[in-house]
Structure formats: C-alpha cells, structure tokens
Coordinates of C-alpha atoms in Angstrom, one line a residue:
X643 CA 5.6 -29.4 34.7
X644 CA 8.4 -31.7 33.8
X645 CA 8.1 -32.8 30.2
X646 CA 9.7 -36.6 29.1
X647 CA 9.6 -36.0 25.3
X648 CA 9.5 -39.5 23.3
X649 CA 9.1 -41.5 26.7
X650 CA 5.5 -40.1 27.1
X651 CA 4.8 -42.7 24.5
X652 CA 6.1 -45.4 26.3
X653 CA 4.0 -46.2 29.3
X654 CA -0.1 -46.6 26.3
X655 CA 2.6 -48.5 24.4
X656 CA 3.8 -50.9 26.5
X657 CA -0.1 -51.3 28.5
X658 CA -1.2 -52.1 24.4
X659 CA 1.5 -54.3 23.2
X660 CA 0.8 -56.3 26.4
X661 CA -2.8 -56.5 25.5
X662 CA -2.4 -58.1 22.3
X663 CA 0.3 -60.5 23.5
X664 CA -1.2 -61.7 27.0
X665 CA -4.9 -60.7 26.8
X666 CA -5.1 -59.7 30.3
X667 CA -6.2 -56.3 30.8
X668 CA -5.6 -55.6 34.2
X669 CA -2.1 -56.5 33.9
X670 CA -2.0 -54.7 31.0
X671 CA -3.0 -51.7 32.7
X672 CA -1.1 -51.9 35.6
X673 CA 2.4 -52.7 33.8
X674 CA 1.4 -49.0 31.7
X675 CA 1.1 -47.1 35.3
X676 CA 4.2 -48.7 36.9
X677 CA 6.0 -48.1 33.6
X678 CA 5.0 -44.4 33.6
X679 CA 5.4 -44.4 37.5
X680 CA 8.8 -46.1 36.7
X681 CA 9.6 -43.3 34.4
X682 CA 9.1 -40.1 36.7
X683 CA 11.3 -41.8 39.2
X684 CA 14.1 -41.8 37.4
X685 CA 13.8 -45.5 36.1
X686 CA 14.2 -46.8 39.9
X687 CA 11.6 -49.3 40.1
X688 CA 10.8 -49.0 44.0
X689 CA 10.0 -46.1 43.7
X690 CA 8.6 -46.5 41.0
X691 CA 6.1 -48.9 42.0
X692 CA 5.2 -46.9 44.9
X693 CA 4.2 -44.1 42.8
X694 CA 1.8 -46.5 40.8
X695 CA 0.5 -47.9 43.8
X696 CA -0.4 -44.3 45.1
X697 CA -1.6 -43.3 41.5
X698 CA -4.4 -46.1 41.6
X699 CA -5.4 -44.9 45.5
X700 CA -5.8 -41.4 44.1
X701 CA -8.1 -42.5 40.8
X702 CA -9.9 -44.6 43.6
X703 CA -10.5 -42.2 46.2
X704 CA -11.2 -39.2 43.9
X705 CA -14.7 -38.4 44.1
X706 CA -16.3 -38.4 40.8
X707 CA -14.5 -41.6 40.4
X708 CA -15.2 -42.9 43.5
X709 CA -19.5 -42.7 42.8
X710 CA -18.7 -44.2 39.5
X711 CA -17.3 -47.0 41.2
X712 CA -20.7 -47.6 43.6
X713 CA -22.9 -46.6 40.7
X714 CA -20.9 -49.9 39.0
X715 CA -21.4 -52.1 42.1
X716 CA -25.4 -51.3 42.4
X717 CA -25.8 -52.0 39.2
X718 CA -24.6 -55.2 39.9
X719 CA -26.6 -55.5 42.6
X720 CA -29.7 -54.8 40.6
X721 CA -28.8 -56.7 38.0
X722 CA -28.6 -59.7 40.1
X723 CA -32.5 -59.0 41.7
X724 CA -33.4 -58.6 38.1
X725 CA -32.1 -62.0 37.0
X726 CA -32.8 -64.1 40.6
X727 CA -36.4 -62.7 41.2
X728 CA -37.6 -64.1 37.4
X729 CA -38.0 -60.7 36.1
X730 CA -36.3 -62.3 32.7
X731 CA -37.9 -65.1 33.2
X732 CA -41.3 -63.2 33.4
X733 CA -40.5 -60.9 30.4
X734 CA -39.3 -64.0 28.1
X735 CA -43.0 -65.9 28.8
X736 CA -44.1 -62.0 27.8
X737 CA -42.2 -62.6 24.3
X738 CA -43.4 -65.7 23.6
X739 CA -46.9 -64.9 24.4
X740 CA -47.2 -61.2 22.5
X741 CA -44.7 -61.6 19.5
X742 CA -45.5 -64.0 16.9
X743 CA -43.2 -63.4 13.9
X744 CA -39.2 -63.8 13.4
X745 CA -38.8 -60.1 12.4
X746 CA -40.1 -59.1 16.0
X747 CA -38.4 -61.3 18.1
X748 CA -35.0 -59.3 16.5
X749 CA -36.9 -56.2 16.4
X750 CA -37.9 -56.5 20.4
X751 CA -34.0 -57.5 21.2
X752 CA -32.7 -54.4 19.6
X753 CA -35.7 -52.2 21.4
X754 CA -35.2 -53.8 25.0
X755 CA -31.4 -53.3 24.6
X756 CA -31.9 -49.9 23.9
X757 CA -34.3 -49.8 26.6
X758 CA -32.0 -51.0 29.4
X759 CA -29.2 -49.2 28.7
X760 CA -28.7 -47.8 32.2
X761 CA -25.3 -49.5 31.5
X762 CA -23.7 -51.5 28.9
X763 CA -23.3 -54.6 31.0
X764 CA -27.1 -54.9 31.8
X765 CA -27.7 -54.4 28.5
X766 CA -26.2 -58.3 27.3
X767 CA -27.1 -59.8 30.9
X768 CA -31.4 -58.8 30.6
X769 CA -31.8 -58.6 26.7
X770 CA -29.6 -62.0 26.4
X771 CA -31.8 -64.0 29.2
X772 CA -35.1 -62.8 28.1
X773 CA -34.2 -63.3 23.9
X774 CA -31.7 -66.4 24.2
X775 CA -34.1 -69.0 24.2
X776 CA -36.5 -67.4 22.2
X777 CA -33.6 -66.8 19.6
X778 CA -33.5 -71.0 19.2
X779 CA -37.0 -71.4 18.8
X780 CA -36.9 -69.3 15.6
X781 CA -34.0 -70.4 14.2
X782 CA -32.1 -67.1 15.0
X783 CA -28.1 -68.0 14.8
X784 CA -26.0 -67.2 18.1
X785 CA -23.9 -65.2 16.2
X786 CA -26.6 -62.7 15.3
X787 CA -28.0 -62.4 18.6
X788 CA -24.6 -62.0 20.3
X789 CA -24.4 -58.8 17.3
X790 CA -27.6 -57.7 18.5
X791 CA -26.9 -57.7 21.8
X792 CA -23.1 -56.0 21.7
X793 CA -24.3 -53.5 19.3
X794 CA -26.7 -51.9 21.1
X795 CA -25.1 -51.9 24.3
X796 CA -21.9 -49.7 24.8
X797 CA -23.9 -47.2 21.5
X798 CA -27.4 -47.2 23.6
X799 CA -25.6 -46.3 27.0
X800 CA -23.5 -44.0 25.2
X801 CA -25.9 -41.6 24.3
X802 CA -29.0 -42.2 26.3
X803 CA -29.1 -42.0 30.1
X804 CA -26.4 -43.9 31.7
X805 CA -23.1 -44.1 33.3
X806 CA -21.1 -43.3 30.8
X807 CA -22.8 -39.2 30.8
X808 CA -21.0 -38.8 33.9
X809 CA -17.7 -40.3 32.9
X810 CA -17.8 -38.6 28.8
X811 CA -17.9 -35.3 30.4
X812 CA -15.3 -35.6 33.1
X813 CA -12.9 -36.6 30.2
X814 CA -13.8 -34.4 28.5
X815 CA -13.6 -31.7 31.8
X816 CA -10.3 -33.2 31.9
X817 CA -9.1 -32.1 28.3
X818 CA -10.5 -28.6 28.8
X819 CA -8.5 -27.9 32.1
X820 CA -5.7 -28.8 29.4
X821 CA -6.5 -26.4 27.0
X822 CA -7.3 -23.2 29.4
X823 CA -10.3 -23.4 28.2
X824 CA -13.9 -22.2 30.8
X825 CA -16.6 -23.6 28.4
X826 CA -19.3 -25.9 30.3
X827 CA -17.9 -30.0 29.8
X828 CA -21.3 -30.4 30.1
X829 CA -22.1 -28.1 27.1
X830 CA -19.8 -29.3 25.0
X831 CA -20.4 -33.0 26.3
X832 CA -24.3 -32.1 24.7
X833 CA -23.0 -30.4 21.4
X834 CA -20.8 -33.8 21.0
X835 CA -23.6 -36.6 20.7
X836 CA -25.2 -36.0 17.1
X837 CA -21.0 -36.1 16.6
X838 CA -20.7 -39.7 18.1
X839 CA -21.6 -41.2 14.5
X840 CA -21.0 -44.7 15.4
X841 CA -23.3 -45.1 18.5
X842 CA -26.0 -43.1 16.4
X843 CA -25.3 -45.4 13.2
X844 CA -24.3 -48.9 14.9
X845 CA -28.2 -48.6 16.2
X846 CA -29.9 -47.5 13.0
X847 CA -27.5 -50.0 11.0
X848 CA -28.8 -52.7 13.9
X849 CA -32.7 -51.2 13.6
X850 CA -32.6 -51.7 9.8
X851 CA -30.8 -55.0 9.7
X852 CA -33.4 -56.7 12.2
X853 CA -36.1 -55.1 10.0
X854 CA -35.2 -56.5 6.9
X855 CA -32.9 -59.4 7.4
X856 CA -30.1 -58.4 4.8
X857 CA -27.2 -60.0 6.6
X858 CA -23.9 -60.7 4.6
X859 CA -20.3 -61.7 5.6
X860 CA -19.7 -64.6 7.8
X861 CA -23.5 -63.7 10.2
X862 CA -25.1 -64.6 6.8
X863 CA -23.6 -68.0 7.1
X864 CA -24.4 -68.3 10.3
X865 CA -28.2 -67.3 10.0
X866 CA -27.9 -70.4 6.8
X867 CA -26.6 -72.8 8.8
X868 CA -29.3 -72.2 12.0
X869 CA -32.0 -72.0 9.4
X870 CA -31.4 -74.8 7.3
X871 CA -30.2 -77.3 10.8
X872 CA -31.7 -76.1 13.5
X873 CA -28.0 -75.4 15.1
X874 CA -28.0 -72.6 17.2
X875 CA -24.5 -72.8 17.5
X876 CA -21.6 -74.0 14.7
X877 CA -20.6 -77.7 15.5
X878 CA -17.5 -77.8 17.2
X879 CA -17.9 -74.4 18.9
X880 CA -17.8 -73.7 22.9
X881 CA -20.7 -71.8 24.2
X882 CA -19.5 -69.2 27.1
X883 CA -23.1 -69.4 28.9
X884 CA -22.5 -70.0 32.2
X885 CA -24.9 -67.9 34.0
X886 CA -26.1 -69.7 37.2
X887 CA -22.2 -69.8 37.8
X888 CA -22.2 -65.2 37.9
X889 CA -26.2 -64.7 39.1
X890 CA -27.6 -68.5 40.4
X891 CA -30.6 -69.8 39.7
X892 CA -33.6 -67.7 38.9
X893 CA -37.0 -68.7 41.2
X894 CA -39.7 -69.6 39.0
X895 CA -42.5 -69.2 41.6
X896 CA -45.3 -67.3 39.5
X897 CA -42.7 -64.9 38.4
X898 CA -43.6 -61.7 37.0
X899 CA -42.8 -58.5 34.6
X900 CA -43.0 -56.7 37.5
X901 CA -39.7 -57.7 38.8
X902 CA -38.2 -56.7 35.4
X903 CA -39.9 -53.2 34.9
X904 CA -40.3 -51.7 38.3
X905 CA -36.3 -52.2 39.2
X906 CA -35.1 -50.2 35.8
X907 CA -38.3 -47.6 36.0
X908 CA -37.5 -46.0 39.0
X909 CA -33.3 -46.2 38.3
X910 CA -34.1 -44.0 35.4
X911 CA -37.1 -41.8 37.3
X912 CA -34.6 -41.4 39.9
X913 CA -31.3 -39.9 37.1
X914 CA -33.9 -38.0 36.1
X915 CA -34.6 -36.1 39.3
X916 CA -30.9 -36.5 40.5
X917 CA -30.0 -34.3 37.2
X918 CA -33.0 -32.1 38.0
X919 CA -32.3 -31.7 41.3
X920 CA -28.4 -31.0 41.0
X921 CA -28.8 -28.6 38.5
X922 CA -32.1 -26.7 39.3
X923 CA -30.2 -23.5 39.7
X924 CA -29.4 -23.6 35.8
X925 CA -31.9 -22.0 33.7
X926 CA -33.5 -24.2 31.1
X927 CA -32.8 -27.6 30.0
X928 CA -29.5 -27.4 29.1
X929 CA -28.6 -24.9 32.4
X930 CA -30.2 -27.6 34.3
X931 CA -27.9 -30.1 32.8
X932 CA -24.7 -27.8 33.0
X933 CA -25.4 -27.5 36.8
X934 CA -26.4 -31.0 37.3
X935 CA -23.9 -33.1 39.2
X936 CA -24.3 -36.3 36.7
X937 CA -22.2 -38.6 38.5
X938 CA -24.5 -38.1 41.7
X939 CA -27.6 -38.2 40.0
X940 CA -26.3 -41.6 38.6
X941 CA -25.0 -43.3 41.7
X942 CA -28.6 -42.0 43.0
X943 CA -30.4 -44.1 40.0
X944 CA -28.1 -47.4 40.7
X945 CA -28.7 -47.6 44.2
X946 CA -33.0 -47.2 43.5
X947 CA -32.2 -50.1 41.4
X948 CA -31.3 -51.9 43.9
X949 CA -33.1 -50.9 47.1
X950 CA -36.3 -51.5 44.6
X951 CA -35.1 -55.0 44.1
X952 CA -34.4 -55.9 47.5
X953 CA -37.6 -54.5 48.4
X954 CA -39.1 -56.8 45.7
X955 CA -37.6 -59.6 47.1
X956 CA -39.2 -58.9 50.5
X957 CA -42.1 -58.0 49.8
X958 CA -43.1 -61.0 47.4
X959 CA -41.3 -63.5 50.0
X960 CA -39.2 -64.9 47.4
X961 CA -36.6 -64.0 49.6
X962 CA -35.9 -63.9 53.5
X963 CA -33.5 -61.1 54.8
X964 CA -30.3 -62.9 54.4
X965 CA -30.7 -64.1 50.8
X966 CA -31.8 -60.6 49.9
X967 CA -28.2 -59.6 51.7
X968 CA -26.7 -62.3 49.9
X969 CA -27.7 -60.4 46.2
X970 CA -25.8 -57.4 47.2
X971 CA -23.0 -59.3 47.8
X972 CA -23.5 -61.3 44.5
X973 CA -24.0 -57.7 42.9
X974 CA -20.9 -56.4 43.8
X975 CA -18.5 -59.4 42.5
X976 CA -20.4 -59.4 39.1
X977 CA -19.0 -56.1 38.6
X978 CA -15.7 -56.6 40.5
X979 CA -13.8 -56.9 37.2
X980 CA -15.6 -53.6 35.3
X981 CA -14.5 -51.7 38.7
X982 CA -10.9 -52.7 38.6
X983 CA -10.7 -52.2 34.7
X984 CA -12.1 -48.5 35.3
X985 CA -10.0 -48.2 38.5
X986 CA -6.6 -49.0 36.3
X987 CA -8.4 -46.8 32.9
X988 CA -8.0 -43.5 35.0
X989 CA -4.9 -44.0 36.4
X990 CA -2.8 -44.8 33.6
X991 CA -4.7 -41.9 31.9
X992 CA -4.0 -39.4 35.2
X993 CA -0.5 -40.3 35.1
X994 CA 0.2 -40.6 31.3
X995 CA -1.4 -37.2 31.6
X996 CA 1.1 -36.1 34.0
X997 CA 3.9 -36.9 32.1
X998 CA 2.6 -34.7 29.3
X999 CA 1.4 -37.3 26.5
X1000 CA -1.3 -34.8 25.0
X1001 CA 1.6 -31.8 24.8
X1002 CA 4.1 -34.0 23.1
X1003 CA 1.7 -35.4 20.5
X1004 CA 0.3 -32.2 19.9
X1005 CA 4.3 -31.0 19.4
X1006 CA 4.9 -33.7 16.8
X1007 CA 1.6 -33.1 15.1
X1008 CA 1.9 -29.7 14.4
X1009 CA -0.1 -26.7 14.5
X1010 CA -0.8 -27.0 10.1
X1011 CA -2.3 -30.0 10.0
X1012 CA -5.4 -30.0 7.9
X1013 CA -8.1 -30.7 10.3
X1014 CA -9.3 -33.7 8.0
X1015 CA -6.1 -35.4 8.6
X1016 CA -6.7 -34.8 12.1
X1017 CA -9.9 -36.1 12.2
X1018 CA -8.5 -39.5 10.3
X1019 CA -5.4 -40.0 13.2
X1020 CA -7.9 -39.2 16.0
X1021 CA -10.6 -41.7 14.9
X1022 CA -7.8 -44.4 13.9
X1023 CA -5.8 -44.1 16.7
X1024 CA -9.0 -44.0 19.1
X1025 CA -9.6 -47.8 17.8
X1026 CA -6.2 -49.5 18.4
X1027 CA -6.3 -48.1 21.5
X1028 CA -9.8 -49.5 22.3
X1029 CA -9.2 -52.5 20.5
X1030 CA -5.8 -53.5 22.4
X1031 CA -6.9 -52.6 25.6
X1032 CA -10.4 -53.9 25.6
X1033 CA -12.2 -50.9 26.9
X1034 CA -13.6 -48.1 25.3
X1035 CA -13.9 -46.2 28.8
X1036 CA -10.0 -46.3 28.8
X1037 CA -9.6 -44.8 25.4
X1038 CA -11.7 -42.0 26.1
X1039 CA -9.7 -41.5 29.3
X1040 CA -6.4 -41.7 27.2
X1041 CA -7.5 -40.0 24.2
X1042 CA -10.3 -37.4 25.0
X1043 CA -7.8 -35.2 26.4
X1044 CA -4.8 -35.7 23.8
X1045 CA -7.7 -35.0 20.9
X1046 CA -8.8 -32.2 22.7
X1047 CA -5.4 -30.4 22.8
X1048 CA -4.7 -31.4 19.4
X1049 CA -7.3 -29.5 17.5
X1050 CA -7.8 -26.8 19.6
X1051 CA -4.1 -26.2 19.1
X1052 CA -4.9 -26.5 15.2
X1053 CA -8.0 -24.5 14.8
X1054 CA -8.1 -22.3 17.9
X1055 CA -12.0 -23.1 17.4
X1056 CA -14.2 -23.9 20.8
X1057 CA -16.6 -26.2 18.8
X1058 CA -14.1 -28.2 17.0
X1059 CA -13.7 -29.9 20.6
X1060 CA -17.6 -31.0 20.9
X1061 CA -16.7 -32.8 17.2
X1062 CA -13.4 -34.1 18.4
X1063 CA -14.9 -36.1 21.8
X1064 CA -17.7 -37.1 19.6
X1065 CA -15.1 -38.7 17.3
X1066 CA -12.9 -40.0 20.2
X1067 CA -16.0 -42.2 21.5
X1068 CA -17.2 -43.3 18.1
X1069 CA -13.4 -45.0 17.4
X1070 CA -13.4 -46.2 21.2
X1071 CA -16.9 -48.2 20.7
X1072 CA -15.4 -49.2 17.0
X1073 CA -12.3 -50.8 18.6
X1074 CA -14.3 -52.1 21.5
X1075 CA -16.5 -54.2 19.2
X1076 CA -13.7 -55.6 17.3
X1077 CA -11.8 -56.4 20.6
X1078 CA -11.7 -60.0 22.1
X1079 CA -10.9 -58.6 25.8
X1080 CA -13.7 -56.0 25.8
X1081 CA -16.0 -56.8 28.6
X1082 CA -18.5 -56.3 26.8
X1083 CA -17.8 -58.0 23.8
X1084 CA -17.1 -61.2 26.5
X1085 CA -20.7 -60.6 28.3
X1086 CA -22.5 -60.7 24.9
X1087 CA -20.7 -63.9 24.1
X1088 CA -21.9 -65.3 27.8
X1089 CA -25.4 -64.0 27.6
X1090 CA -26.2 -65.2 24.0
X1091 CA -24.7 -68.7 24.2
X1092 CA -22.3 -68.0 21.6
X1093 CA -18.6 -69.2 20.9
X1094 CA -16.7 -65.9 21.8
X1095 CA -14.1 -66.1 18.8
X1096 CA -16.9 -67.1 16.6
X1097 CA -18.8 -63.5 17.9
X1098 CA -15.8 -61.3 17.7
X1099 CA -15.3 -63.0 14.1
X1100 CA -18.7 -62.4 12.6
X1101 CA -18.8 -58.9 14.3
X1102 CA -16.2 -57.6 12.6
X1103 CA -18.1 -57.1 9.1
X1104 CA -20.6 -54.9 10.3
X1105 CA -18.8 -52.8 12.9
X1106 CA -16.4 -51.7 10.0
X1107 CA -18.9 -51.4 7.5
X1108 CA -20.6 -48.8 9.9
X1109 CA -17.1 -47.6 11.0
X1110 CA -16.1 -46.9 7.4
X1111 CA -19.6 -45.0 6.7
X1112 CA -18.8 -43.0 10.3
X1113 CA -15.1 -42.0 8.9
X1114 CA -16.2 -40.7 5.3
X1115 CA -19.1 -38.5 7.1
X1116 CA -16.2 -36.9 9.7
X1117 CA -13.9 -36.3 6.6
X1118 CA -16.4 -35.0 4.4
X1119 CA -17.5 -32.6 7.5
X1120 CA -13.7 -31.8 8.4
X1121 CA -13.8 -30.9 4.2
X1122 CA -16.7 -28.9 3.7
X1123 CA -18.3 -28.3 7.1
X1124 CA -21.7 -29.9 6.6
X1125 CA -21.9 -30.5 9.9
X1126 CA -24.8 -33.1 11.5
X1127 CA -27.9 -31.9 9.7
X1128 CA -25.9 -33.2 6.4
X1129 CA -23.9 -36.1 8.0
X1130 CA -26.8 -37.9 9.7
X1131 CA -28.9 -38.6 6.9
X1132 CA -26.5 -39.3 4.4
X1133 CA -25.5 -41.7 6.7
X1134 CA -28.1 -43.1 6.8
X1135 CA -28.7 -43.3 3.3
X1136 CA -25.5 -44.9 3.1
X1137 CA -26.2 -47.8 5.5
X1138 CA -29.5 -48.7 3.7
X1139 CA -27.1 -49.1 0.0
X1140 CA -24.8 -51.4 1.6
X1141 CA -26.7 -53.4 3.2
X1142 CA -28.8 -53.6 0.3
X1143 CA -25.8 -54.5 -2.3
X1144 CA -23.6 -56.4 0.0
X1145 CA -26.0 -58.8 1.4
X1146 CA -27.3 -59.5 -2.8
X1147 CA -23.7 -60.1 -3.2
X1148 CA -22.9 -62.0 -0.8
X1149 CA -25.8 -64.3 -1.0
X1150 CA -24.8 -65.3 -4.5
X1151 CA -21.6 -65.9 -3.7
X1152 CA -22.5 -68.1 -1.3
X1153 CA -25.2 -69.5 -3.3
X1154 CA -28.1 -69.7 -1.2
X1155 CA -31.3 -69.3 -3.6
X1156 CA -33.5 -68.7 -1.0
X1157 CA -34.6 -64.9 0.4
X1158 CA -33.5 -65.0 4.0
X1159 CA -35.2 -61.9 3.9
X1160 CA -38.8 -62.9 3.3
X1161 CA -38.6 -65.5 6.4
X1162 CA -38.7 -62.2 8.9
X1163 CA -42.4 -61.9 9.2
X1164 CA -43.1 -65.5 9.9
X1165 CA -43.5 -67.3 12.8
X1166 CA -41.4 -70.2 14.3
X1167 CA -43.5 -72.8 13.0
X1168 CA -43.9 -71.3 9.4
X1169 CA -39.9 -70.6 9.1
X1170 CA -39.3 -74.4 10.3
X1171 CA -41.8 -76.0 7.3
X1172 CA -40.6 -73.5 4.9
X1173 CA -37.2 -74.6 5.3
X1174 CA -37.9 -78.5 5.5
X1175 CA -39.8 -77.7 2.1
X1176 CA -37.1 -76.0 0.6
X1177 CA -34.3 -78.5 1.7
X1178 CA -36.5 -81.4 0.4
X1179 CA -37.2 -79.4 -2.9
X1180 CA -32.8 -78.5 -2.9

C-alpha cells in the first residue's frame, strides 16, 4: 500500500477546519474525500473528483452500510406513524393524567428517552412531543429539557439496542482487520461498553440531576428565570420548533397509547429475534451475539416499526391507503440528511484509511508512549473531531481504527482495544454534545422549543463536568489498572460531589435564596403559588 506520510493528515483537516468556518457538514465532508481523492491522484483534480465520487458509491452500495442506510429511512418512516397517528399525543394526555409532581415529569423524560432509544433521532422527536408542553405547565426551562432530551439520546442508543450496535462493531471490525488481529468485533464490541464512561455517566449524571434538581451554570439560570416568570423560553430567543413543517399535523381523533407503544414494542421484539436468529449457531449469549448479523437484525426491527404503523393507520381508519403511502415517503426525507451525513462519515473514513492515516499516526506516536498519555490524546482528539464535524458516527469511523492501531502497537495487549473503542465513543458523544452542527444536538433544539445557541450554550457545563469525571477514571485505570468494577462507582461517587458543591456554589453566587431543589416533588399548581409567594415576600 502506498503510504502519503504528512499528507494523510490533510484530507480530517481540511473536512474539520471547514466545519468550524462554514458549518455545513456535508460539504464539509465531501471537500475531505475529494481532498484525499485529490491526493492519491497525484493532485489532478479530475481525477481526483472521480475517485471521490466512486468512494461515496462504494460506502453506499457496501452491504453493511447499505442496511444501515434503510434501517435509517424506516425509522423515519416509523417515526412519522408515531407522531401523525397521536401516539405522542396519546402518551402526553397519559403524563398529564398519571404524574402529578415536577420531579416526575423530569424523571419520566429521562426514562422514555432511554426507553426509545431504538435510535438517537427518535429519542428528541417522541420524548420532546410527548414532555414539551408538559415541560411549560411546570415551569420546566427549555434549556433543561432540550439537556434532557440530547443527553439521553446518542448515550441511551449507544449502549442499549439500537443502530449504532451494528455500526460500533463494524468500526471496530474495521480497526482489527488493521491490526492482523482474529478476535470477535463483536466480543470486543461487548467487553467495550462498561468502557464507554460517558454514555454510562451522562445518564446517571442526567438520572440524579432530575431526581434532585441540583442544577448550576448557565441551566440554573434558566430553570430561575422559567420559575420565577413563567418564560419557557429567554426573551429575545428564537425557538427552532417547527414540527408540522418535518412530520404534519398529528390526528386527534380519540388518539391512543397504543399508537405509541405497539410501533417501538415489536421494533425491539423483532432485534431481538433478528440477533437470535442470526447467531443461533453460537453457543450462549455472547456466541449468539458473535454470530448474529446486527446490522440485519436491525434493518429487520426498523422495518416492523414501520409496517406496524402503517398497519395502525389502516386498521384504525385514520388513514386511507395513499396517506399511509404518503408517511413512508415523509419517513424517508426526515432522515434524508442523517443518511447523507453517514453516507459521507464512511467514505472519508474508507479513504482516509486507504491512504494510511492510522499507520502514520501510530509512526509519530511511537511504540513508548505510556498508555495513560495515550488514553488522554485518544479521548481528546476523539472530541475535536466530533465536535467539528458534528457527528459522533464519523469520529468513530475516523478514529476507532487509528485508536485501535495505536495501542495495540504500544501494549501488544488484545483487551487494551475493548478499552480503547470504549474511549473513542465516550470523546465522540462528548464532542457531539458540545457541537452546534450535531444532528442531534439541532433535533433536541427543534423538539424542545428551545433557542439552539442557547441549548448548545447551557449544555456545555454538564457535558464537561461528566467528560472531566470520564477522563480522570480512564487515566487512573491507564495508571493502576482498576479497571470497571473500580471506575464505575467512583464515578459515580464523583458525579453526586459535584453536583452537590457546584450547584451550592453556584446558587449563591447567583443569589437565589430559594431551594430549587425542594420545588421537585410538587405539582404545577403548588410550584406556581410557591413562587408568587416568594416573589411577593422578595
């Protein structure tokens, strides 16, 4: 293989710098594959752009990538039954009617999050249009909720049952081919999640925070304001909701939970058997899941989501035939932009692959690196890469591979690599919080009713307290080898002290004499004359 030394850098360069100064990802990632493309043809651009062109048809066509791409679009599809046949709507009546206090309505958010994490995306689009409203009526701020709903999506699907299984352990496939290495992806893929700090953290820091309402940093102001005004939003700020404009307008007709539950139940039934069913030679669980074909089993799940919504539209006569074909259509265009954004992901990481990026960093690295040093660059690097490029799915695909290389070469030790992808994903989710142009990050902003800056601005306090408590837990394990069993629950530990101490602080700096805290486990009515009390006693 032909190696390009220095020039390898060039093509993740240019596709981040471009990120940060035109915020357009797609470009973005299309100027890094022709630049790469550009590259191996001997800097003519024709041919060049050729080569790019034929990189993206290959990424496309290739098979695991290809059922990634319809598991995307039927989740789209489902999403779009989910939202048009008033399965919200029939779930947020549900809310209103079975949960009476503020500290559940945050509690259920972060639960049904968790609960539809099928994919990231569904995630903001359900939990945001059953809570939103609900959010208002007690006086919980847009910034909060737009936290809620972006911290448990991309964490929840990343270690629960979802799409991203399928595309964690063909990166990580991918970095083992690299290495000459036979081990299962999907063994190590396993061995990696009680590695993935952040996903495990972000929801126990999210749990905890809902639970006892110690908010600090610029959410704490927020959650002062809506309390004391009644302003959902800060005055002055733009709301992205627009959601009649991606899914229409939801039929109110009797609607019912039904439409909701039945859609997401059999999608996850159906992984289930898919994983069962691909894998049943294996022996035990996890022979089961080395042998399971994930990506199948998933494109399996998507497309029960959305056959059981169509037939949910027949069947109630909510809709005729050619409004139910009209949702697929609607489906697919919701995820039209995720598609291309994975679509350009894998081939900049294919072809920055083929140049030889993971060799060459692994050459300037060095073989004596202290592994703890390793694990810092790794889980650094992982988040400017995820934070320029808006998309966490790209990082893995550019990283996963180069971190792979890089500590095998240094420790020559098969479980090193489980630790390594674990990390890799933790910095990707880090940098995809903190990211403006993370699609995720936008459809929490859309399904909330938030201002988008204001979200990405309020986010950052807790995503790098967690991604602080993540890095001194990798480096401490990197030092000593504690390994999970010690890192978890320190973690955790850690978590409950600074949320403690930081919100004390930062309510007296702010000097708000009231307990924010104590407000969680009344109702809407009781937090509204509580604070007309307290503002007439102020």
């Amino acid at each position: 293989m032909e190696t390009y030394g220095i020039l390898t850098l060039l093509p993740p360069l240019v596709a981040i710098a471009l990120c940060f100064i035109t915020k357009q990802v797609l470009f973005s990632l299309f100027i890094g594959i022709w630049t790469a493309a550009t590259i191996m043809s001997s800097f003519n651009p024709l041919t060049g752009t050729a080569l790019a062109l034929e990189t993206i048809v290959e990424n496309i066509t290739d098979p695991w990538n290809a059922k990634l791409l319809l598991f995307t679009f039927f989740m789209g599809v489902g999403i779009t039954f989910i939202w048009r046949l008033g399965g919200s709507l029939a779930l947020t009546d549900f809310v209103k009617r079975k949960i009476k206090t503020r500290r559940g309505i945050c509690l259920g958010t972060w639960l049904l999050g968790m609960l539809t994490s099928l994919n990231d995306c569904l995630v903001a689009a359900v939990t945001g249009n059953v809570f939103r409203d609900v959010c208002k009526e007690y006086r919980i701020s847009s910034e909060k909720f737009s936290y809620v709903l972006d911290s448990t999506a991309a964490p929840a699907a990343a270690i629960f049952i979802s799409d991203w299984i399928a595309y964690q352990i063909g990166m990580i496939a991918t970095g083992l081919a690299a290495i000459g290495v036979t081990a299962s992806a999907t063994t190590v893929y396993v061995k990696s999640i009680p590695y993935n700090l952040y996903s495990i953290f972000t929801l126990i820091f999210v749990g905890m925070l809902m639970y006892r309402g110690k908010d600090y940093g610029p959410i704490l102001e927020a959650e002062n304001r809506t309390l004391t005004t009644g302003e959902y939003t800060e005055p002055g700020s733009q709301p992205m909701l627009n959601v009649e404009t991606d899914l229409g307008e939801p039929i109110k007709t009797n609607p019912k939970v039904r439409n909701f539950v039945l859609p997401i139940v059999s999608a996850i039934a159906v992984i289930l058997f898919g994983l069962y069913w691909t894998g049943r030679e294996g022996e035990g669980i996890l022979g089961v899941l080395e042998q399971a074909d994930a990506s199948t089993a998933l494109l399996w799940g998507s497309f029960a989501l959305a056959i059981v919504g169509f037939i949910l539209a027949l069947t109630s006569k909510l809709m005729n035939f050619e409004e139910s074909m009209n949702c697929f259509v609607d489906g697919f265009k919701l995820m039209m932009l995720t598609a291309s954004i994975l679509a350009m992901a894998w081939s900049l990481s294919s072809i920055v692959q083929e140049m030889g990026l993971a060799n060459y960093i692994v050459s300037l690295v060095g073989s004596n690196v202290p592994l703890w040093i390793i694990v810092i660059l790794v889980f650094l690097l992982s988040m400017l890469v995820s934070f320029a490029t808006g998309t966490s799915w790209g990082t893995m695909a550019i990283m996963t591979p180069l971190a792979i290389s890089l500590v095998y070469q240094t420790t020559g030790n098969v479980e090193d690599v489980s630790m390594i992808a674990g990390l890799v994903l933790s910095g990707a989710i880090v940098g995809d919080h903190c990211s403006p142009i993370s699609d995720t990050t936008v459809m929490a902003s859309i399904y909330s009713g938030a201002d988008h800056i204001a979200h990405v601005k309020t986010q950052l306090p807790y995503a790098l307290t967690t991604a602080f408590i993540v890095l001194s837990m990798h480096v401490l394990n990197a030092l000593i080898g504690c390994g999970p069993l010690v890192m978890i629950p320190v973690g955790i530990v850690m978590i409950y002290i600074l949320q403690t101490v930081l919100s004390k602080l930062a309510m007296k700096r702010r000097g708000i004499t009231y307990d924010i805290s104590t407000l969680m486990k009344d109702s809407a009515d009781e937090v509204i004359t509580y604070m007309d009390q307290f503002k007439g006693k102020a």
